[in-house]
Amino acid sequence: MPAQTDSPPSSPPAPPRKNDDARAPVPRIVPVRRTGQWTAAVVVLALLAGALVSVVRNDAFQWDVVGEHLTTDSVLRGLGLTLWLTGLVMMLGFALGTLLAVFRLSGNPVLRGVSWGYIWLFRSTPILVQLLFWFNIGALYPQILGVDTVNLLGPVAVAVIGLTLHEAAYAAEVVRGGILSVEPGQIEAAQSLGLGPWRRLRRIVLPQAMRSIVPPAGNMLIGTLKGTSIVSIIAVQDLLYSVQLVYHRTYEVIPLLLVATLWYVAVTSLLSVGQHYVERHYARGTAGAR
């Protein structure tokens, strides 16, 4: 007889493996339908296109006259005066406004009171009223230090003084808000290094405060550019007054107003682009940098 060997017990049959193709299908992701948004967008674009076509094809706008006067010498001189006035007023206004902001944050109660009173007075008075007061300063003070004020202050000087004093009140609050945005620890660190008050302000506080100062300062610059048109009321030959002189002679009111509008839009757009890059420069290293 052949020797018998122990054989391992037979294992149960393995369950049948499911075919990969038989697996449950993956649910398909269906994007949300935004029918309402697309409908609203189409309607808005159609309205804008209709408005643009009506403006371009409306003969009452006299676009040929607009093109004729857009770059005339008188208009360009008025534009140059507007830009010069805007730059000078912003520079002087922020210089005086920074000083007022420092006074407002000073520990001296007299300086705080004077700064607060100045800001309160000039923010409470309309700019047109201020300009008219300065234009008629000769009626209040015929002479200052022996000089006739009538001959001393011409229309351009009145415009510079009035706009600067008005802008300084708003610039003071912008600068004060920027200074308050700086962390107190930065100032304490500067004090520990032995830096004096003015050096701390110039080297530590203001560079960090610029991130908060630049956006409202850019808005003020654009507002000042457009606000200079008010000086036409005292016969300063800015951009608006220059086109007024033309349409008073030719009676082409609408096209000449469009000339001024186009120049204001062009300069404002350039300033907005510049503001964007300045903001990005001072926002480096922060979440707002982009």
PDB file of C-alpha atoms in Angstrom:
ATOM      1  CA  MET A   1       0.000   0.000   0.000  1.00  0.00           C
ATOM      2  CA  PRO A   2       1.282   3.372  -0.795  1.00  0.00           C
ATOM      3  CA  ALA A   3       2.082   5.604   2.137  1.00  0.00           C
ATOM      4  CA  GLN A   4      -0.648   8.065   2.941  1.00  0.00           C
ATOM      5  CA  THR A   5       0.333  11.732   3.417  1.00  0.00           C
ATOM      6  CA  ASP A   6      -1.576  14.292   5.316  1.00  0.00           C
ATOM      7  CA  SER A   7      -3.119  16.776   2.911  1.00  0.00           C
ATOM      8  CA  PRO A   8      -4.118  20.266   4.057  1.00  0.00           C
ATOM      9  CA  PRO A   9      -7.796  20.818   4.451  1.00  0.00           C
ATOM     10  CA  SER A  10      -9.400  22.347   1.465  1.00  0.00           C
ATOM     11  CA  SER A  11     -10.066  26.100   1.895  1.00  0.00           C
ATOM     12  CA  PRO A  12     -13.440  27.552   1.029  1.00  0.00           C
ATOM     13  CA  PRO A  13     -13.668  29.026  -2.417  1.00  0.00           C
ATOM     14  CA  ALA A  14     -12.796  32.770  -2.591  1.00  0.00           C
ATOM     15  CA  PRO A  15     -15.718  35.074  -3.251  1.00  0.00           C
ATOM     16  CA  PRO A  16     -15.880  36.287  -6.790  1.00  0.00           C
ATOM     17  CA  ARG A  17     -14.126  39.666  -7.299  1.00  0.00           C
ATOM     18  CA  LYS A  18     -16.168  42.430  -8.660  1.00  0.00           C
ATOM     19  CA  ASN A  19     -15.118  43.689 -11.967  1.00  0.00           C
ATOM     20  CA  ASP A  20     -13.739  47.267 -11.917  1.00  0.00           C
ATOM     21  CA  ASP A  21     -16.204  48.182 -14.595  1.00  0.00           C
ATOM     22  CA  ALA A  22     -19.041  47.127 -12.340  1.00  0.00           C
ATOM     23  CA  ARG A  23     -18.233  49.720  -9.662  1.00  0.00           C
ATOM     24  CA  ALA A  24     -20.828  52.372  -8.831  1.00  0.00           C
ATOM     25  CA  PRO A  25     -20.571  55.360 -11.190  1.00  0.00           C
ATOM     26  CA  VAL A  26     -19.070  58.611  -9.785  1.00  0.00           C
ATOM     27  CA  PRO A  27     -21.747  61.283  -9.490  1.00  0.00           C
ATOM     28  CA  ARG A  28     -21.345  64.030 -12.053  1.00  0.00           C
ATOM     29  CA  ILE A  29     -20.936  67.564 -10.651  1.00  0.00           C
ATOM     30  CA  VAL A  30     -23.398  69.892 -12.291  1.00  0.00           C
ATOM     31  CA  PRO A  31     -22.544  73.608 -12.049  1.00  0.00           C
ATOM     32  CA  VAL A  32     -25.151  75.866 -10.562  1.00  0.00           C
ATOM     33  CA  ARG A  33     -27.148  77.607 -13.219  1.00  0.00           C
ATOM     34  CA  ARG A  34     -26.980  81.356 -12.820  1.00  0.00           C
ATOM     35  CA  THR A  35     -29.727  82.291 -15.191  1.00  0.00           C
ATOM     36  CA  GLY A  36     -30.730  85.392 -13.254  1.00  0.00           C
ATOM     37  CA  GLN A  37     -27.201  86.798 -13.154  1.00  0.00           C
ATOM     38  CA  TRP A  38     -26.623  86.256 -16.856  1.00  0.00           C
ATOM     39  CA  THR A  39     -29.983  87.782 -17.705  1.00  0.00           C
ATOM     40  CA  ALA A  40     -29.250  90.847 -15.588  1.00  0.00           C
ATOM     41  CA  ALA A  41     -25.795  91.192 -17.161  1.00  0.00           C
ATOM     42  CA  VAL A  42     -27.239  91.037 -20.682  1.00  0.00           C
ATOM     43  CA  VAL A  43     -29.891  93.620 -19.845  1.00  0.00           C
ATOM     44  CA  VAL A  44     -27.342  96.001 -18.288  1.00  0.00           C
ATOM     45  CA  LEU A  45     -24.954  95.648 -21.228  1.00  0.00           C
ATOM     46  CA  ALA A  46     -27.788  96.266 -23.671  1.00  0.00           C
ATOM     47  CA  LEU A  47     -28.808  99.429 -21.814  1.00  0.00           C
ATOM     48  CA  LEU A  48     -25.205 100.666 -21.713  1.00  0.00           C
ATOM     49  CA  ALA A  49     -24.754  99.967 -25.408  1.00  0.00           C
ATOM     50  CA  GLY A  50     -27.981 101.818 -26.199  1.00  0.00           C
ATOM     51  CA  ALA A  51     -26.922 104.807 -24.100  1.00  0.00           C
ATOM     52  CA  LEU A  52     -23.474 104.887 -25.748  1.00  0.00           C
ATOM     53  CA  VAL A  53     -24.937 104.716 -29.250  1.00  0.00           C
ATOM     54  CA  SER A  54     -27.400 107.504 -28.436  1.00  0.00           C
ATOM     55  CA  VAL A  55     -24.572 109.728 -27.177  1.00  0.00           C
ATOM     56  CA  VAL A  56     -22.329 109.071 -30.162  1.00  0.00           C
ATOM     57  CA  ARG A  57     -25.078 109.484 -32.776  1.00  0.00           C
ATOM     58  CA  ASN A  58     -26.811 112.458 -31.183  1.00  0.00           C
ATOM     59  CA  ASP A  59     -25.996 115.500 -33.298  1.00  0.00           C
ATOM     60  CA  ALA A  60     -26.789 117.828 -30.383  1.00  0.00           C
ATOM     61  CA  PHE A  61     -23.494 116.874 -28.743  1.00  0.00           C
ATOM     62  CA  GLN A  62     -21.635 118.364 -31.753  1.00  0.00           C
ATOM     63  CA  TRP A  63     -18.635 116.060 -31.537  1.00  0.00           C
ATOM     64  CA  ASP A  64     -16.938 117.903 -34.387  1.00  0.00           C
ATOM     65  CA  VAL A  65     -16.935 121.074 -32.276  1.00  0.00           C
ATOM     66  CA  VAL A  66     -15.611 119.066 -29.302  1.00  0.00           C
ATOM     67  CA  GLY A  67     -12.696 117.818 -31.386  1.00  0.00           C
ATOM     68  CA  GLU A  68     -12.043 121.311 -32.699  1.00  0.00           C
ATOM     69  CA  HIS A  69     -11.702 122.892 -29.228  1.00  0.00           C
ATOM     70  CA  LEU A  70     -10.201 119.958 -27.309  1.00  0.00           C
ATOM     71  CA  THR A  71      -6.586 121.043 -27.831  1.00  0.00           C
ATOM     72  CA  THR A  72      -6.882 124.766 -28.434  1.00  0.00           C
ATOM     73  CA  ASP A  73      -4.377 127.047 -26.727  1.00  0.00           C
ATOM     74  CA  SER A  74      -6.893 128.593 -24.342  1.00  0.00           C
ATOM     75  CA  VAL A  75      -8.181 125.214 -23.176  1.00  0.00           C
ATOM     76  CA  LEU A  76      -4.660 123.829 -22.689  1.00  0.00           C
ATOM     77  CA  ARG A  77      -3.640 126.925 -20.723  1.00  0.00           C
ATOM     78  CA  GLY A  78      -6.664 126.474 -18.507  1.00  0.00           C
ATOM     79  CA  LEU A  79      -5.812 122.794 -18.062  1.00  0.00           C
ATOM     80  CA  GLY A  80      -2.243 123.705 -17.128  1.00  0.00           C
ATOM     81  CA  LEU A  81      -3.450 126.189 -14.514  1.00  0.00           C
ATOM     82  CA  THR A  82      -5.826 123.586 -13.099  1.00  0.00           C
ATOM     83  CA  LEU A  83      -3.022 121.031 -12.754  1.00  0.00           C
ATOM     84  CA  TRP A  84      -0.658 123.590 -11.239  1.00  0.00           C
ATOM     85  CA  LEU A  85      -3.280 124.748  -8.778  1.00  0.00           C
ATOM     86  CA  THR A  86      -4.118 121.157  -7.810  1.00  0.00           C
ATOM     87  CA  GLY A  87      -0.484 120.210  -7.181  1.00  0.00           C
ATOM     88  CA  LEU A  88       0.337 123.351  -5.217  1.00  0.00           C
ATOM     89  CA  VAL A  89      -2.784 123.174  -3.063  1.00  0.00           C
ATOM     90  CA  MET A  90      -2.219 119.495  -2.244  1.00  0.00           C
ATOM     91  CA  MET A  91       1.418 120.090  -1.320  1.00  0.00           C
ATOM     92  CA  LEU A  92       0.721 123.102   0.886  1.00  0.00           C
ATOM     93  CA  GLY A  93      -2.475 121.586   2.294  1.00  0.00           C
ATOM     94  CA  PHE A  94      -0.757 118.378   3.435  1.00  0.00           C
ATOM     95  CA  ALA A  95       2.210 120.288   4.838  1.00  0.00           C
ATOM     96  CA  LEU A  96      -0.112 122.407   6.969  1.00  0.00           C
ATOM     97  CA  GLY A  97      -2.385 119.418   7.651  1.00  0.00           C
ATOM     98  CA  THR A  98       0.524 117.333   8.972  1.00  0.00           C
ATOM     99  CA  LEU A  99       1.453 120.133  11.353  1.00  0.00           C
ATOM    100  CA  LEU A 100      -2.151 120.386  12.530  1.00  0.00           C
ATOM    101  CA  ALA A 101      -2.313 116.614  13.029  1.00  0.00           C
ATOM    102  CA  VAL A 102       0.817 116.701  15.182  1.00  0.00           C
ATOM    103  CA  PHE A 103      -0.678 119.556  17.222  1.00  0.00           C
ATOM    104  CA  ARG A 104      -3.911 117.580  17.609  1.00  0.00           C
ATOM    105  CA  LEU A 105      -1.978 114.623  19.043  1.00  0.00           C
ATOM    106  CA  SER A 106       0.263 116.807  21.189  1.00  0.00           C
ATOM    107  CA  GLY A 107       0.203 116.749  24.956  1.00  0.00           C
ATOM    108  CA  ASN A 108      -0.043 120.544  24.972  1.00  0.00           C
ATOM    109  CA  PRO A 109      -3.714 121.470  25.530  1.00  0.00           C
ATOM    110  CA  VAL A 110      -3.270 124.850  23.803  1.00  0.00           C
ATOM    111  CA  LEU A 111      -1.941 123.258  20.621  1.00  0.00           C
ATOM    112  CA  ARG A 112      -4.685 120.635  20.723  1.00  0.00           C
ATOM    113  CA  GLY A 113      -7.347 123.307  21.147  1.00  0.00           C
ATOM    114  CA  VAL A 114      -6.003 125.490  18.319  1.00  0.00           C
ATOM    115  CA  SER A 115      -5.783 122.514  15.949  1.00  0.00           C
ATOM    116  CA  TRP A 116      -9.269 121.301  16.855  1.00  0.00           C
ATOM    117  CA  GLY A 117     -10.722 124.795  16.386  1.00  0.00           C
ATOM    118  CA  TYR A 118      -9.075 125.234  12.986  1.00  0.00           C
ATOM    119  CA  ILE A 119     -10.319 121.872  11.735  1.00  0.00           C
ATOM    120  CA  TRP A 120     -13.809 122.514  13.081  1.00  0.00           C
ATOM    121  CA  LEU A 121     -14.041 125.977  11.483  1.00  0.00           C
ATOM    122  CA  PHE A 122     -12.789 125.143   8.008  1.00  0.00           C
ATOM    123  CA  ARG A 123     -14.688 121.857   7.757  1.00  0.00           C
ATOM    124  CA  SER A 124     -17.889 123.603   8.804  1.00  0.00           C
ATOM    125  CA  THR A 125     -17.711 126.354   6.162  1.00  0.00           C
ATOM    126  CA  PRO A 126     -18.423 125.775   2.451  1.00  0.00           C
ATOM    127  CA  ILE A 127     -15.411 126.281   0.232  1.00  0.00           C
ATOM    128  CA  LEU A 128     -17.303 128.779  -1.925  1.00  0.00           C
ATOM    129  CA  VAL A 129     -18.002 130.959   1.119  1.00  0.00           C
ATOM    130  CA  GLN A 130     -14.336 130.807   2.102  1.00  0.00           C
ATOM    131  CA  LEU A 131     -13.216 131.869  -1.365  1.00  0.00           C
ATOM    132  CA  LEU A 132     -15.656 134.775  -1.421  1.00  0.00           C
ATOM    133  CA  PHE A 133     -14.444 135.927   1.996  1.00  0.00           C
ATOM    134  CA  TRP A 134     -10.833 135.889   0.857  1.00  0.00           C
ATOM    135  CA  PHE A 135     -11.768 137.581  -2.420  1.00  0.00           C
ATOM    136  CA  ASN A 136     -13.373 140.422  -0.444  1.00  0.00           C
ATOM    137  CA  ILE A 137     -10.712 140.581   2.262  1.00  0.00           C
ATOM    138  CA  GLY A 138     -10.037 144.199   1.268  1.00  0.00           C
ATOM    139  CA  ALA A 139     -13.452 145.187   2.647  1.00  0.00           C
ATOM    140  CA  LEU A 140     -12.490 143.803   6.070  1.00  0.00           C
ATOM    141  CA  TYR A 141      -8.796 144.709   6.198  1.00  0.00           C
ATOM    142  CA  PRO A 142      -7.905 147.387   3.641  1.00  0.00           C
ATOM    143  CA  GLN A 143      -4.274 147.228   4.723  1.00  0.00           C
ATOM    144  CA  ILE A 144      -2.114 144.554   6.313  1.00  0.00           C
ATOM    145  CA  LEU A 145       1.315 145.663   7.500  1.00  0.00           C
ATOM    146  CA  GLY A 146       1.000 148.805   5.407  1.00  0.00           C
ATOM    147  CA  VAL A 147       0.230 146.905   2.180  1.00  0.00           C
ATOM    148  CA  ASP A 148      -3.055 147.338   0.350  1.00  0.00           C
ATOM    149  CA  THR A 149      -4.797 143.963   0.365  1.00  0.00           C
ATOM    150  CA  VAL A 150      -6.678 144.809  -2.834  1.00  0.00           C
ATOM    151  CA  ASN A 151      -3.411 144.931  -4.751  1.00  0.00           C
ATOM    152  CA  LEU A 152      -1.811 142.152  -2.731  1.00  0.00           C
ATOM    153  CA  LEU A 153      -4.292 139.333  -3.326  1.00  0.00           C
ATOM    154  CA  GLY A 154      -5.234 138.679  -6.926  1.00  0.00           C
ATOM    155  CA  PRO A 155      -7.677 135.967  -8.022  1.00  0.00           C
ATOM    156  CA  VAL A 156      -4.991 133.270  -8.286  1.00  0.00           C
ATOM    157  CA  ALA A 157      -3.538 134.115  -4.856  1.00  0.00           C
ATOM    158  CA  VAL A 158      -7.027 134.037  -3.357  1.00  0.00           C
ATOM    159  CA  ALA A 159      -7.639 130.634  -4.942  1.00  0.00           C
ATOM    160  CA  VAL A 160      -4.370 129.218  -3.562  1.00  0.00           C
ATOM    161  CA  ILE A 161      -4.990 130.554  -0.044  1.00  0.00           C
ATOM    162  CA  GLY A 162      -8.639 129.556   0.101  1.00  0.00           C
ATOM    163  CA  LEU A 163      -8.172 126.051  -1.283  1.00  0.00           C
ATOM    164  CA  THR A 164      -5.051 125.394   0.812  1.00  0.00           C
ATOM    165  CA  LEU A 165      -6.669 126.377   4.107  1.00  0.00           C
ATOM    166  CA  HIS A 166      -9.711 124.297   3.235  1.00  0.00           C
ATOM    167  CA  GLU A 167      -7.722 121.203   2.226  1.00  0.00           C
ATOM    168  CA  ALA A 168      -5.454 121.448   5.274  1.00  0.00           C
ATOM    169  CA  ALA A 169      -8.406 120.810   7.600  1.00  0.00           C
ATOM    170  CA  TYR A 170      -9.230 117.540   5.830  1.00  0.00           C
ATOM    171  CA  ALA A 171      -5.580 116.565   5.386  1.00  0.00           C
ATOM    172  CA  ALA A 172      -5.066 116.961   9.140  1.00  0.00           C
ATOM    173  CA  GLU A 173      -7.695 114.324   9.867  1.00  0.00           C
ATOM    174  CA  VAL A 174      -6.262 111.983   7.217  1.00  0.00           C
ATOM    175  CA  VAL A 175      -2.752 112.269   8.662  1.00  0.00           C
ATOM    176  CA  ARG A 176      -4.015 111.944  12.235  1.00  0.00           C
ATOM    177  CA  GLY A 177      -5.862 108.745  11.335  1.00  0.00           C
ATOM    178  CA  GLY A 178      -2.720 107.365   9.706  1.00  0.00           C
ATOM    179  CA  ILE A 179      -0.584 108.163  12.752  1.00  0.00           C
ATOM    180  CA  LEU A 180      -3.093 106.513  15.075  1.00  0.00           C
ATOM    181  CA  SER A 181      -2.965 103.361  12.917  1.00  0.00           C
ATOM    182  CA  VAL A 182       0.707 102.795  13.844  1.00  0.00           C
ATOM    183  CA  GLU A 183       1.124 100.274  16.645  1.00  0.00           C
ATOM    184  CA  PRO A 184       2.212 101.871  19.947  1.00  0.00           C
ATOM    185  CA  GLY A 185       4.958  99.259  20.244  1.00  0.00           C
ATOM    186  CA  GLN A 186       6.735 100.814  17.271  1.00  0.00           C
ATOM    187  CA  ILE A 187       6.830 104.184  18.991  1.00  0.00           C
ATOM    188  CA  GLU A 188       8.003 102.616  22.256  1.00  0.00           C
ATOM    189  CA  ALA A 189      10.800 100.832  20.402  1.00  0.00           C
ATOM    190  CA  ALA A 190      11.878 104.124  18.826  1.00  0.00           C
ATOM    191  CA  GLN A 191      11.858 105.782  22.250  1.00  0.00           C
ATOM    192  CA  SER A 192      14.025 103.000  23.653  1.00  0.00           C
ATOM    193  CA  LEU A 193      16.559 103.762  20.905  1.00  0.00           C
ATOM    194  CA  GLY A 194      16.735 107.364  22.108  1.00  0.00           C
ATOM    195  CA  LEU A 195      15.121 108.955  19.034  1.00  0.00           C
ATOM    196  CA  GLY A 196      13.667 112.416  19.571  1.00  0.00           C
ATOM    197  CA  PRO A 197       9.983 113.219  18.903  1.00  0.00           C
ATOM    198  CA  TRP A 198      10.454 114.772  15.461  1.00  0.00           C
ATOM    199  CA  ARG A 199      12.887 112.067  14.375  1.00  0.00           C
ATOM    200  CA  ARG A 200      10.476 109.382  15.562  1.00  0.00           C
ATOM    201  CA  LEU A 201       7.714 111.037  13.562  1.00  0.00           C
ATOM    202  CA  ARG A 202       9.815 111.378  10.416  1.00  0.00           C
ATOM    203  CA  ARG A 203      11.656 108.048  10.460  1.00  0.00           C
ATOM    204  CA  ILE A 204       9.297 105.639  12.229  1.00  0.00           C
ATOM    205  CA  VAL A 205       5.711 106.860  12.418  1.00  0.00           C
ATOM    206  CA  LEU A 206       5.027 108.539   9.060  1.00  0.00           C
ATOM    207  CA  PRO A 207       6.554 105.782   6.850  1.00  0.00           C
ATOM    208  CA  GLN A 208       4.298 103.208   8.520  1.00  0.00           C
ATOM    209  CA  ALA A 209       1.314 105.539   8.540  1.00  0.00           C
ATOM    210  CA  MET A 210       1.537 106.063   4.781  1.00  0.00           C
ATOM    211  CA  ARG A 211      -0.259 102.758   4.170  1.00  0.00           C
ATOM    212  CA  SER A 212      -3.341 104.274   5.816  1.00  0.00           C
ATOM    213  CA  ILE A 213      -2.788 107.804   4.511  1.00  0.00           C
ATOM    214  CA  VAL A 214      -2.352 107.130   0.785  1.00  0.00           C
ATOM    215  CA  PRO A 215      -5.894 105.881  -0.107  1.00  0.00           C
ATOM    216  CA  PRO A 216      -7.793 108.864   1.370  1.00  0.00           C
ATOM    217  CA  ALA A 217      -5.051 111.214   0.178  1.00  0.00           C
ATOM    218  CA  GLY A 218      -5.549 109.922  -3.368  1.00  0.00           C
ATOM    219  CA  ASN A 219      -9.264 110.569  -3.077  1.00  0.00           C
ATOM    220  CA  MET A 220      -8.507 114.071  -1.809  1.00  0.00           C
ATOM    221  CA  LEU A 221      -6.219 114.688  -4.785  1.00  0.00           C
ATOM    222  CA  ILE A 222      -8.933 113.710  -7.247  1.00  0.00           C
ATOM    223  CA  GLY A 223     -11.489 115.752  -5.305  1.00  0.00           C
ATOM    224  CA  THR A 224      -9.174 118.768  -5.323  1.00  0.00           C
ATOM    225  CA  LEU A 225      -8.655 118.450  -9.074  1.00  0.00           C
ATOM    226  CA  LYS A 226     -12.399 118.631  -9.651  1.00  0.00           C
ATOM    227  CA  GLY A 227     -12.912 121.129  -6.838  1.00  0.00           C
ATOM    228  CA  THR A 228     -10.619 123.670  -8.453  1.00  0.00           C
ATOM    229  CA  SER A 229     -13.402 124.326 -10.946  1.00  0.00           C
ATOM    230  CA  ILE A 230     -15.057 126.414  -8.232  1.00  0.00           C
ATOM    231  CA  VAL A 231     -12.373 129.097  -8.619  1.00  0.00           C
ATOM    232  CA  SER A 232     -14.023 130.075 -11.888  1.00  0.00           C
ATOM    233  CA  ILE A 233     -16.471 132.008  -9.722  1.00  0.00           C
ATOM    234  CA  ILE A 234     -13.673 134.490  -8.894  1.00  0.00           C
ATOM    235  CA  ALA A 235     -12.495 134.716 -12.532  1.00  0.00           C
ATOM    236  CA  VAL A 236      -9.471 132.429 -12.267  1.00  0.00           C
ATOM    237  CA  GLN A 237      -8.874 131.139 -15.783  1.00  0.00           C
ATOM    238  CA  ASP A 238      -8.776 127.435 -15.010  1.00  0.00           C
ATOM    239  CA  LEU A 239     -10.088 124.735 -17.338  1.00  0.00           C
ATOM    240  CA  LEU A 240     -13.765 125.403 -16.666  1.00  0.00           C
ATOM    241  CA  TYR A 241     -13.435 129.183 -16.903  1.00  0.00           C
ATOM    242  CA  SER A 242     -11.523 128.826 -20.180  1.00  0.00           C
ATOM    243  CA  VAL A 243     -14.317 126.859 -21.838  1.00  0.00           C
ATOM    244  CA  GLN A 244     -16.867 129.259 -20.382  1.00  0.00           C
ATOM    245  CA  LEU A 245     -15.138 132.151 -22.112  1.00  0.00           C
ATOM    246  CA  VAL A 246     -15.431 130.282 -25.398  1.00  0.00           C
ATOM    247  CA  TYR A 247     -19.092 129.290 -25.151  1.00  0.00           C
ATOM    248  CA  HIS A 248     -20.086 132.762 -23.969  1.00  0.00           C
ATOM    249  CA  ARG A 249     -18.782 133.926 -27.321  1.00  0.00           C
ATOM    250  CA  THR A 250     -19.955 131.077 -29.560  1.00  0.00           C
ATOM    251  CA  TYR A 251     -23.028 129.885 -27.601  1.00  0.00           C
ATOM    252  CA  GLU A 252     -21.857 126.266 -28.065  1.00  0.00           C
ATOM    253  CA  VAL A 253     -22.466 125.372 -24.443  1.00  0.00           C
ATOM    254  CA  ILE A 254     -22.823 121.583 -24.615  1.00  0.00           C
ATOM    255  CA  PRO A 255     -19.734 120.766 -26.723  1.00  0.00           C
ATOM    256  CA  LEU A 256     -17.526 123.095 -24.680  1.00  0.00           C
ATOM    257  CA  LEU A 257     -18.712 121.531 -21.426  1.00  0.00           C
ATOM    258  CA  LEU A 258     -17.885 118.161 -22.977  1.00  0.00           C
ATOM    259  CA  VAL A 259     -14.363 119.421 -23.666  1.00  0.00           C
ATOM    260  CA  ALA A 260     -13.885 120.203 -19.976  1.00  0.00           C
ATOM    261  CA  THR A 261     -15.494 116.906 -18.985  1.00  0.00           C
ATOM    262  CA  LEU A 262     -13.213 114.843 -21.206  1.00  0.00           C
ATOM    263  CA  TRP A 263     -10.107 116.505 -19.801  1.00  0.00           C
ATOM    264  CA  TYR A 264     -11.280 116.005 -16.216  1.00  0.00           C
ATOM    265  CA  VAL A 265     -12.008 112.333 -16.932  1.00  0.00           C
ATOM    266  CA  ALA A 266      -8.616 111.812 -18.587  1.00  0.00           C
ATOM    267  CA  VAL A 267      -6.602 113.409 -15.778  1.00  0.00           C
ATOM    268  CA  THR A 268      -8.666 111.695 -13.070  1.00  0.00           C
ATOM    269  CA  SER A 269      -8.083 108.328 -14.724  1.00  0.00           C
ATOM    270  CA  LEU A 270      -4.324 108.897 -14.788  1.00  0.00           C
ATOM    271  CA  LEU A 271      -4.342 109.922 -11.139  1.00  0.00           C
ATOM    272  CA  SER A 272      -6.332 106.801 -10.244  1.00  0.00           C
ATOM    273  CA  VAL A 273      -3.725 104.599 -11.933  1.00  0.00           C
ATOM    274  CA  GLY A 274      -0.937 106.401 -10.096  1.00  0.00           C
ATOM    275  CA  GLN A 275      -2.793 106.024  -6.808  1.00  0.00           C
ATOM    276  CA  HIS A 276      -3.070 102.265  -7.386  1.00  0.00           C
ATOM    277  CA  TYR A 277       0.696 101.854  -7.782  1.00  0.00           C
ATOM    278  CA  VAL A 278       1.497 104.105  -4.816  1.00  0.00           C
ATOM    279  CA  GLU A 279      -0.879 102.095  -2.635  1.00  0.00           C
ATOM    280  CA  ARG A 280       0.718  98.859  -3.806  1.00  0.00           C
ATOM    281  CA  HIS A 281       4.163 100.258  -2.990  1.00  0.00           C
ATOM    282  CA  TYR A 282       3.266 101.084   0.607  1.00  0.00           C
ATOM    283  CA  ALA A 283       1.308  97.832   1.038  1.00  0.00           C
ATOM    284  CA  ARG A 284       4.333  95.631   0.350  1.00  0.00           C
ATOM    285  CA  GLY A 285       4.643  92.799   2.822  1.00  0.00           C
ATOM    286  CA  THR A 286       0.987  92.969   3.862  1.00  0.00           C
ATOM    287  CA  ALA A 287      -2.122  91.067   2.900  1.00  0.00           C
ATOM    288  CA  GLY A 288      -3.348  94.101   0.923  1.00  0.00           C
ATOM    289  CA  ALA A 289      -0.413  94.009  -1.499  1.00  0.00           C
ATOM    290  CA  ARG A 290      -1.534  92.950  -4.967  1.00  0.00           C
TER     291      ARG A 290
END
